[in-house]
Short mmCIF file of C-alpha atoms in Angstrom, two decimals:
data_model
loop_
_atom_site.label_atom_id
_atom_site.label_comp_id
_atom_site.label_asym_id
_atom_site.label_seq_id
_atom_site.Cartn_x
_atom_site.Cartn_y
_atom_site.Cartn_z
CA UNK A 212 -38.08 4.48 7.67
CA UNK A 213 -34.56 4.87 8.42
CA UNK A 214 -32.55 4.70 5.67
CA UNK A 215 -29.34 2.40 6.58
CA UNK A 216 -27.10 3.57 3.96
CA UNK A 217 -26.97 6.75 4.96
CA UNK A 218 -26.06 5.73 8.30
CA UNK A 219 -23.33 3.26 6.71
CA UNK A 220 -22.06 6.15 4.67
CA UNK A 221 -21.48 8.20 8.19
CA UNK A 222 -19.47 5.31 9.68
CA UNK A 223 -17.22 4.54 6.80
CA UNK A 224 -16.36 7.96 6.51
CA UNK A 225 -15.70 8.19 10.70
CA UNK A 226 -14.06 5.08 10.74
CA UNK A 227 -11.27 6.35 7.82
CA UNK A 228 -10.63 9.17 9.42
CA UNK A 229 -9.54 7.56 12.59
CA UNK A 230 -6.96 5.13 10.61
CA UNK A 231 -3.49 5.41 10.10
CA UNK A 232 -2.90 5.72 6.88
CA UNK A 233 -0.60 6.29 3.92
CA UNK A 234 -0.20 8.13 0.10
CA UNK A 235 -2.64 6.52 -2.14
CA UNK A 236 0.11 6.49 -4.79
CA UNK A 237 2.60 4.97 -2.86
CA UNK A 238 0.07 2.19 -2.19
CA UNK A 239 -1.15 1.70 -6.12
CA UNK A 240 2.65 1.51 -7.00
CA UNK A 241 3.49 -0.85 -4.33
CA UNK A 242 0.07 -3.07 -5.68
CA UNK A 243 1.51 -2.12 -9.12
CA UNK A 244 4.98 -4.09 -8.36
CA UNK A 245 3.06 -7.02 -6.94
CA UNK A 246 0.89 -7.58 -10.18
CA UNK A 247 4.13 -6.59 -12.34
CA UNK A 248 6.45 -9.42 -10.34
CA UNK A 249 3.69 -12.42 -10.36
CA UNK A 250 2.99 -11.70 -13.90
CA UNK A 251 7.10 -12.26 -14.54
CA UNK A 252 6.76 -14.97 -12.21
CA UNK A 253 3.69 -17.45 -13.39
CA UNK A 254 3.03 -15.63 -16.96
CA UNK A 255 -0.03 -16.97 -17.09
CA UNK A 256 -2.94 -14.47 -16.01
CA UNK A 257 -5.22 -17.32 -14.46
CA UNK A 258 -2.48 -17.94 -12.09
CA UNK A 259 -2.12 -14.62 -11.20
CA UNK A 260 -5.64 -14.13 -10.63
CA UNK A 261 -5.83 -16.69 -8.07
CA UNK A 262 -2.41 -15.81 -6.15
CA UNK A 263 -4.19 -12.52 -5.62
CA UNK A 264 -7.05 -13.64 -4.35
CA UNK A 265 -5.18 -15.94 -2.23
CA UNK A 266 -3.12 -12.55 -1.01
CA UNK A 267 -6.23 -10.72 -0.68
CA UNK A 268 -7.69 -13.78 1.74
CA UNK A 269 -4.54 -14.27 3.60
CA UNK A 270 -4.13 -9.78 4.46
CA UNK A 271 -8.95 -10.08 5.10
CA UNK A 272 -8.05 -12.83 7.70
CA UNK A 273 -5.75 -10.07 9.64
CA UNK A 274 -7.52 -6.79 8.82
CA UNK A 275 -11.34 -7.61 9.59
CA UNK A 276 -9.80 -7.28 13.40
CA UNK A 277 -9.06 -3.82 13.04
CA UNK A 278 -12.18 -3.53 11.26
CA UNK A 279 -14.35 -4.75 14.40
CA UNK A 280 -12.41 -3.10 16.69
CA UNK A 281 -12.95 0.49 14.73
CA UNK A 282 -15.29 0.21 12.38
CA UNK A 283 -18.42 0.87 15.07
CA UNK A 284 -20.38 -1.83 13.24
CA UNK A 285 -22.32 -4.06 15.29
CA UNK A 286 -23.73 -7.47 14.05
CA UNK A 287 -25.59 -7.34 10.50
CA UNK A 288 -29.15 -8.88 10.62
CA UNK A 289 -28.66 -10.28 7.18
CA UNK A 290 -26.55 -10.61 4.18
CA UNK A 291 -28.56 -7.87 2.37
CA UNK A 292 -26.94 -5.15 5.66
CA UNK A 293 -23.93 -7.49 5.58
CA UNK A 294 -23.28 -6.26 1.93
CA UNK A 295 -24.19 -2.66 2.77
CA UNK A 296 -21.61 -2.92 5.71
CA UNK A 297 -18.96 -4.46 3.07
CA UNK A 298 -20.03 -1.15 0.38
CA UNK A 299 -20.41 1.86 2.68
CA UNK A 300 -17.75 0.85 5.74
CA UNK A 301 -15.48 -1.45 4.73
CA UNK A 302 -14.31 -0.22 1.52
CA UNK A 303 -14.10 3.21 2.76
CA UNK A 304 -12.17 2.41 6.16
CA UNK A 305 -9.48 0.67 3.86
CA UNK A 306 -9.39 1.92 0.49
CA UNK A 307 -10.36 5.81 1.02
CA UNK A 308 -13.54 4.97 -1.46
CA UNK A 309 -17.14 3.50 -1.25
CA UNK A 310 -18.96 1.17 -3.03
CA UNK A 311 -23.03 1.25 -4.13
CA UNK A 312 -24.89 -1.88 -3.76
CA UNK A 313 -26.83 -2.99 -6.37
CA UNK A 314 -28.46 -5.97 -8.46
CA UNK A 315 -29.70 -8.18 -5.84
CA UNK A 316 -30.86 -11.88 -6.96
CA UNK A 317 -34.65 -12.53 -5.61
CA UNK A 318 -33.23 -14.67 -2.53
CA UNK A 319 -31.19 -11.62 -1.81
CA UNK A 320 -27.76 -13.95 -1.39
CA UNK A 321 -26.10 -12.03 -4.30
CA UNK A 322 -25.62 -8.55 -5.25
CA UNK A 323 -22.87 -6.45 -7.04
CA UNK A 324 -20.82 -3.40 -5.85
CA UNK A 325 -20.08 -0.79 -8.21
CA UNK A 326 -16.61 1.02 -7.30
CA UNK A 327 -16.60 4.76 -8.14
CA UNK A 328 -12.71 4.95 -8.36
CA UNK A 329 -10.47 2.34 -7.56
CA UNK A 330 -7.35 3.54 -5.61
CA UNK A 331 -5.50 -0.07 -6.86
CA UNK A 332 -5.59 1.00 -10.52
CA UNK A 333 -5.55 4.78 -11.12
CA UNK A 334 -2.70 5.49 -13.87
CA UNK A 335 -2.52 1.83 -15.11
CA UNK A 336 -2.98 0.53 -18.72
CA UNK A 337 -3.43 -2.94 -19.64
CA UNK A 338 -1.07 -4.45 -22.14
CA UNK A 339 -3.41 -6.05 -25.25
CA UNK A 340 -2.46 -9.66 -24.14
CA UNK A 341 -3.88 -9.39 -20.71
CA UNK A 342 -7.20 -7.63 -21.38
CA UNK A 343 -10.09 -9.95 -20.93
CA UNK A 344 -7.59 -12.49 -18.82
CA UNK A 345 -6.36 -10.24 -15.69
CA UNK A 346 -8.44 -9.49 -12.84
CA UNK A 347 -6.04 -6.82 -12.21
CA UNK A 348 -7.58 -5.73 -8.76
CA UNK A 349 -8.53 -9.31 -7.06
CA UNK A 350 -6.89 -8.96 -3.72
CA UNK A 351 -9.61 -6.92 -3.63
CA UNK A 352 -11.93 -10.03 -4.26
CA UNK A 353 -9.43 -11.86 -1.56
CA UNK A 354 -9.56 -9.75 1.24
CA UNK A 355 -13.45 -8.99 1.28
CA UNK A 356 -13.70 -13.07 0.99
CA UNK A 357 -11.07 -13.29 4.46
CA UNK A 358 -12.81 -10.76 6.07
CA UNK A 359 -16.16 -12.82 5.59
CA UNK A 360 -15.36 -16.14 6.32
CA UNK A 361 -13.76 -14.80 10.09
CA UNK A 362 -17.13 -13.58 10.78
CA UNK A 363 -18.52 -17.56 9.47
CA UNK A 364 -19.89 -16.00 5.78
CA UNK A 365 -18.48 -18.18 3.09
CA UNK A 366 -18.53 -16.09 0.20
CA UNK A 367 -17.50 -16.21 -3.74
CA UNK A 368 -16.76 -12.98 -4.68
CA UNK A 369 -14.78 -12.08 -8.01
CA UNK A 370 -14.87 -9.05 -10.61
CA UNK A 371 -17.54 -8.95 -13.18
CA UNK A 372 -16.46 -5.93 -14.80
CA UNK A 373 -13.32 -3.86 -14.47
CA UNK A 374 -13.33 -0.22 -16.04
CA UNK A 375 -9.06 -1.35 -16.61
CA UNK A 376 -10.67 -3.87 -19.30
CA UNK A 377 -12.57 -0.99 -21.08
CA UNK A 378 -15.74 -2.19 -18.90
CA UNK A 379 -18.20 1.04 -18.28
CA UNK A 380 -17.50 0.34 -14.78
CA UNK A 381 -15.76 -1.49 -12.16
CA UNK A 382 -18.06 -4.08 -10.55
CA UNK A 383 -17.38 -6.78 -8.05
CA UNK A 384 -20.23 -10.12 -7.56
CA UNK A 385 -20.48 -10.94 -4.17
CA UNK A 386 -22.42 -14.23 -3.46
CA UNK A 387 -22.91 -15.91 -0.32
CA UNK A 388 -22.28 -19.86 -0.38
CA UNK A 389 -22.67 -21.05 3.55
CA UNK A 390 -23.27 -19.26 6.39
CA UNK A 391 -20.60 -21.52 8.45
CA UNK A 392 -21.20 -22.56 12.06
CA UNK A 393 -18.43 -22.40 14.67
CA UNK A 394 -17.44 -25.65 16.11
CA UNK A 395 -17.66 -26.93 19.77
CA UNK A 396 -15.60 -29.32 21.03
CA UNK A 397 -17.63 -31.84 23.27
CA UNK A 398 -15.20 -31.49 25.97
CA UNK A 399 -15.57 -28.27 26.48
CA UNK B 259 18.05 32.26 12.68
CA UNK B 260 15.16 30.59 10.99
CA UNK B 261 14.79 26.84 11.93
CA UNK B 262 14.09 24.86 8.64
CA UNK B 263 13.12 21.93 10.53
CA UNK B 264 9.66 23.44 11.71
CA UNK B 265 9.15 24.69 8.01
CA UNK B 266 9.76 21.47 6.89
CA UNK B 267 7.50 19.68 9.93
CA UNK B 268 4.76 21.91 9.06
CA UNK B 269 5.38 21.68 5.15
CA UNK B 270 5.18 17.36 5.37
CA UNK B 271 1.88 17.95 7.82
CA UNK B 272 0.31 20.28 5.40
CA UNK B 273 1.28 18.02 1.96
CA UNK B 274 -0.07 14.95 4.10
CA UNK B 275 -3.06 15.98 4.76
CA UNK B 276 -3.97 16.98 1.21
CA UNK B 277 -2.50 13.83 -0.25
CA UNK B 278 -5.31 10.60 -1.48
CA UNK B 279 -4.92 8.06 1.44
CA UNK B 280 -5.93 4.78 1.91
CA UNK B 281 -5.37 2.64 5.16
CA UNK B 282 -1.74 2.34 6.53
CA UNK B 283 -2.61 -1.97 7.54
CA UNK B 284 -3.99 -2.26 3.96
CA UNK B 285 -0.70 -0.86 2.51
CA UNK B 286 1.59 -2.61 5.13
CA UNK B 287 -0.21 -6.22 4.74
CA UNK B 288 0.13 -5.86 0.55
CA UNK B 289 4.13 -5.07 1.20
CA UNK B 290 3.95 -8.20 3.06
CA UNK B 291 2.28 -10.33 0.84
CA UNK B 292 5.19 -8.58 -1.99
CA UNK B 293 8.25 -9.38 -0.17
CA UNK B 294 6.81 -12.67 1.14
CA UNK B 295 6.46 -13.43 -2.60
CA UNK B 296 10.01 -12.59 -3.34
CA UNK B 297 11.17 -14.61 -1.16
CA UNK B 298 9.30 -17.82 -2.36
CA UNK B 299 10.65 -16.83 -6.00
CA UNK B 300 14.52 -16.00 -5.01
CA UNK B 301 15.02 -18.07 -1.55
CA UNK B 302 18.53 -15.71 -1.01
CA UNK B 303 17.88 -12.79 0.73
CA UNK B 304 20.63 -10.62 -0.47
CA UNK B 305 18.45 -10.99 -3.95
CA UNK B 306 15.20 -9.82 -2.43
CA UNK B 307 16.84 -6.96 -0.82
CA UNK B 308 18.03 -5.63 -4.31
CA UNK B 309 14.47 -6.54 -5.99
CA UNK B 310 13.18 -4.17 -3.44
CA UNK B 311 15.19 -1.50 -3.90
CA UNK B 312 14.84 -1.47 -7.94
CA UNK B 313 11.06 -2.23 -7.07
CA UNK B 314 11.48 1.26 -4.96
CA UNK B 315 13.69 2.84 -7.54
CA UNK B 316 11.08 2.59 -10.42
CA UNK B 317 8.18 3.79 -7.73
CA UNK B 318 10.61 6.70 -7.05
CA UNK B 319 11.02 7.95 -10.43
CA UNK B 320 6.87 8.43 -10.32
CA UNK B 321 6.40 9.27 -6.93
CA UNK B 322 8.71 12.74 -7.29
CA UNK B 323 6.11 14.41 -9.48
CA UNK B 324 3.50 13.97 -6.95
CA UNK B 325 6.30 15.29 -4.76
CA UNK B 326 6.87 18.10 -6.52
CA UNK B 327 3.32 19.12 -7.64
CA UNK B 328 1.90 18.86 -4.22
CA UNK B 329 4.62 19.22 -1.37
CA UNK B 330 5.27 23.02 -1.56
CA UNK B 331 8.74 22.92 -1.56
CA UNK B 332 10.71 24.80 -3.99
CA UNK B 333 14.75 24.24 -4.85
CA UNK B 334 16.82 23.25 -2.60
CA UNK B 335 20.34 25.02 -1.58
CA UNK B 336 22.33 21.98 -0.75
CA UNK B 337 22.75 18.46 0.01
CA UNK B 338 21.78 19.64 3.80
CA UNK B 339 18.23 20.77 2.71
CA UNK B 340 17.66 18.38 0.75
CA UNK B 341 18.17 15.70 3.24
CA UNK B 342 16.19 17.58 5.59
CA UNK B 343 12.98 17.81 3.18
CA UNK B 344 13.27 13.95 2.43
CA UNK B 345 13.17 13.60 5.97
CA UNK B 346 10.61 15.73 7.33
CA UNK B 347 8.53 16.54 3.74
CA UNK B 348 8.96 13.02 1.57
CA UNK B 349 8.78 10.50 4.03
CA UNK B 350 5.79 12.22 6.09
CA UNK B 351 3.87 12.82 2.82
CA UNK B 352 4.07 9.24 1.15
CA UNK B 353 4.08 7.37 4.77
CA UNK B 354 2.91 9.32 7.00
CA UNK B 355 5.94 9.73 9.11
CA UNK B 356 8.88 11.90 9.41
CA UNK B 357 12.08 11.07 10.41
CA UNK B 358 15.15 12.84 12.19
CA UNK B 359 18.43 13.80 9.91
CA UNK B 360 21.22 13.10 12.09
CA UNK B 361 25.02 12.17 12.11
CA UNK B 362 26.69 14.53 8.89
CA UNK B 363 29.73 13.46 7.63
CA UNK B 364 32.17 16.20 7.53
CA UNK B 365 31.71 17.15 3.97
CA UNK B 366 27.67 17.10 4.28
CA UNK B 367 27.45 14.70 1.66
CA UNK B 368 26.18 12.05 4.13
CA UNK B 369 23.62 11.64 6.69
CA UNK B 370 21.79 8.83 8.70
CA UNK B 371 17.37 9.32 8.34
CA UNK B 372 16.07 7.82 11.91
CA UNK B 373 12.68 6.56 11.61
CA UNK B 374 10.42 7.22 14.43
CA UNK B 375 7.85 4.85 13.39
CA UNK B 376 8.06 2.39 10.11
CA UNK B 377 4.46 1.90 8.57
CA UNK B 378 6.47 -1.16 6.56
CA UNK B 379 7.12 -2.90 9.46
CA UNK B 380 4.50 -2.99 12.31
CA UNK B 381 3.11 -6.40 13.51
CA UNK B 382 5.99 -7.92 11.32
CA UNK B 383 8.66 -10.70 13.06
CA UNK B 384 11.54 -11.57 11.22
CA UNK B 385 11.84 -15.52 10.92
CA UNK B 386 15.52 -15.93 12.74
CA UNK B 387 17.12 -17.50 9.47
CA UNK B 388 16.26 -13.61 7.71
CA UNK B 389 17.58 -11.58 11.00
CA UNK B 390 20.76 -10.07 9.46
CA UNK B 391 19.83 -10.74 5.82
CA UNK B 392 16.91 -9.43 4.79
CA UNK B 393 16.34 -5.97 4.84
CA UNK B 394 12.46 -6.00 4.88
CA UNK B 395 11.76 -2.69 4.16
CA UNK B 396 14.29 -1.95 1.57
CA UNK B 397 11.93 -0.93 -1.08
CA UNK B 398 12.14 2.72 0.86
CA UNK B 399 16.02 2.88 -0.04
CA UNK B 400 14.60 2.34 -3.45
CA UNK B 401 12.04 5.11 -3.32
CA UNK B 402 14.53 7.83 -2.31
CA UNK B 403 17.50 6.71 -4.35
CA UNK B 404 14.81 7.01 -7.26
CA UNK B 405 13.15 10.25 -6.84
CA UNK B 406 16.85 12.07 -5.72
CA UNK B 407 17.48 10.90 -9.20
CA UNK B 408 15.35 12.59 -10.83
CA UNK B 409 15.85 15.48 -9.21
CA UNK B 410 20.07 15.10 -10.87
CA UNK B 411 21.26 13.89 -7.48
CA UNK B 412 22.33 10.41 -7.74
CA UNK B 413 23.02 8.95 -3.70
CA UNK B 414 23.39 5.77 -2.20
CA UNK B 415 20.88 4.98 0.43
CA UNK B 416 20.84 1.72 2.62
CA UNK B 417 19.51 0.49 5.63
CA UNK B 418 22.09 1.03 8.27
CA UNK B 419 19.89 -0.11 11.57
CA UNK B 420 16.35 -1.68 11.76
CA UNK B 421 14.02 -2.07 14.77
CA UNK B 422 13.01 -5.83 12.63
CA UNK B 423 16.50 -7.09 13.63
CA UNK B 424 16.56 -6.37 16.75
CA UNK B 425 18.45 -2.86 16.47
CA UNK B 426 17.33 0.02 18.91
CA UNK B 427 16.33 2.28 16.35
CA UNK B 428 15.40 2.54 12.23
CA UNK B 429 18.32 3.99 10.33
CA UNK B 430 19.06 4.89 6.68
CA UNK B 431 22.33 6.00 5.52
CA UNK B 432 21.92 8.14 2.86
CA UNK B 433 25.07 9.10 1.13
CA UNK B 434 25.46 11.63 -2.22
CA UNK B 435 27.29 10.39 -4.82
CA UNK B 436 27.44 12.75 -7.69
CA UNK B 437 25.47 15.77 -8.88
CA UNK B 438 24.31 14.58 -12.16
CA UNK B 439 24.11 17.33 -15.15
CA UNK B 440 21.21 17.31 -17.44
CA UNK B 441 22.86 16.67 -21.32
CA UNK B 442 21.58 18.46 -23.96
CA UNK B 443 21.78 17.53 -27.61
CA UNK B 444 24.00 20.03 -29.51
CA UNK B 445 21.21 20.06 -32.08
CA UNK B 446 18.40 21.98 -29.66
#
């Protein structure tokens, strides 16, 4: 049997090192002054959440083109490769790091990816008030959501556990809603 | 007579390549979604342009230890080097990029940066009521300006020309102001 995640593993690693690309630190301290300014601007850490996410939809939309165009993935079969694709290639082509794919329901429309590092949220500490309320890394969530809904998968897909909130590990739920179905106009 | 620039080209190569990357669209959507953001929250562009240099300022004042742990380069001589290794060692290791020194005042205490390429910037269009305002990628101003500091040289660095408004080329003046002294309590 061929083992697909090996082969996954292969092209995530190809694809990032044919990006552009820029200082991991510059990046997280960039991120850093985005969380830092909506947190002064909306105080509360629901809001926040969701402006992220929002973010994170709005920058998927854009970047799953350079993903098709140099990613060397061809059509997934199913959500269960789909979410292997997401793990092994996507993940690694933009963030530098992989993901592993684990706890699928029985209908295999869920599963969870477990983050080794994550390049948004080396260095940082929590403040007390914010721990259990901010989803510090959801434009994470956002952007794997955008990428997935240009290629018709309607997706929920938020944090479950996040090592920054003393969690063992840093854990993402990704659950598809609607596999959506491009729309014809008659006339055409 | 040794040429310094080459050092410093293959100094900024060498530092790059060692440095924790992640993807240069990635990094360049997220400073979108950030200065989009500002301007939502402050509407006058003059404002967002100083947010993004304190924004860079505070990123600076990390950023020079990964500078200095990982670049290779020791103490500078003078004002000259210095702007050289910005140039050709800072900029290429946090962006990717190096740029050219160029136009020296007569005292060597100023000098223009031209940017070959500005990972800030690509795909972006200026709407035409920010053309002459907003100086998108200002948070770079910020970065130097903050890790000179720390190094006891405190400058003034601006955007004199950018390729976003139209301008044939990316330019940053970058002007010293005073060599700061370290102060030591009489007590130590």
């Amino acid at each position: 049997m061929s083992r697909p995640v090996d082969k996954y593993g292969k092209l995530g690693d190809a694809a990032f090192s044919r990006m552009e690309k820029v200082n991991a630190d510059l990046f997280l301290l960039t991120y850093g002054s985005l969380v830092t300014q909506l947190l002064k601007d909306m105080e509360d850490a629901e809001a926040v959440n969701a402006q992220l996410d929002k973010m994170g939809y709005n920058i998927g939309l854009r970047l799953i083109d350079e993903f098709l165009a140099k990613s060397g993935v061809t059509a997934c079969q199913d959500f269960r490769e789909t979410a292997e694709v997401v793990a092994k290639v996507g993940l690694r082509m933009f963030l530098g790091v992989g993901a592993e794919v684990v706890m699928w329901n029985k209908e295999m429309t869920a599963c969870s990816l477990v983050l080794a590092e994550n390049p948004l949220a080396e260095y940082v500490e929590l403040p007390a008030n914010l721990v259990n309320k901010l989803w510090y890394s959801n434009l994470l969530c956002g952007v794997i959501r955008g990428c997935l809904e240009q290629l018709q998968l309607r997706v929920e897909c938020r944090f479950e556990k996040d090592a920054l909130q003393g969690d063992d590990q840093t854990m993402i739920r990704l659950e598809l809603k609607e596999v959506l179905h491009e729309e014809y106009d008659d006339d055409d």
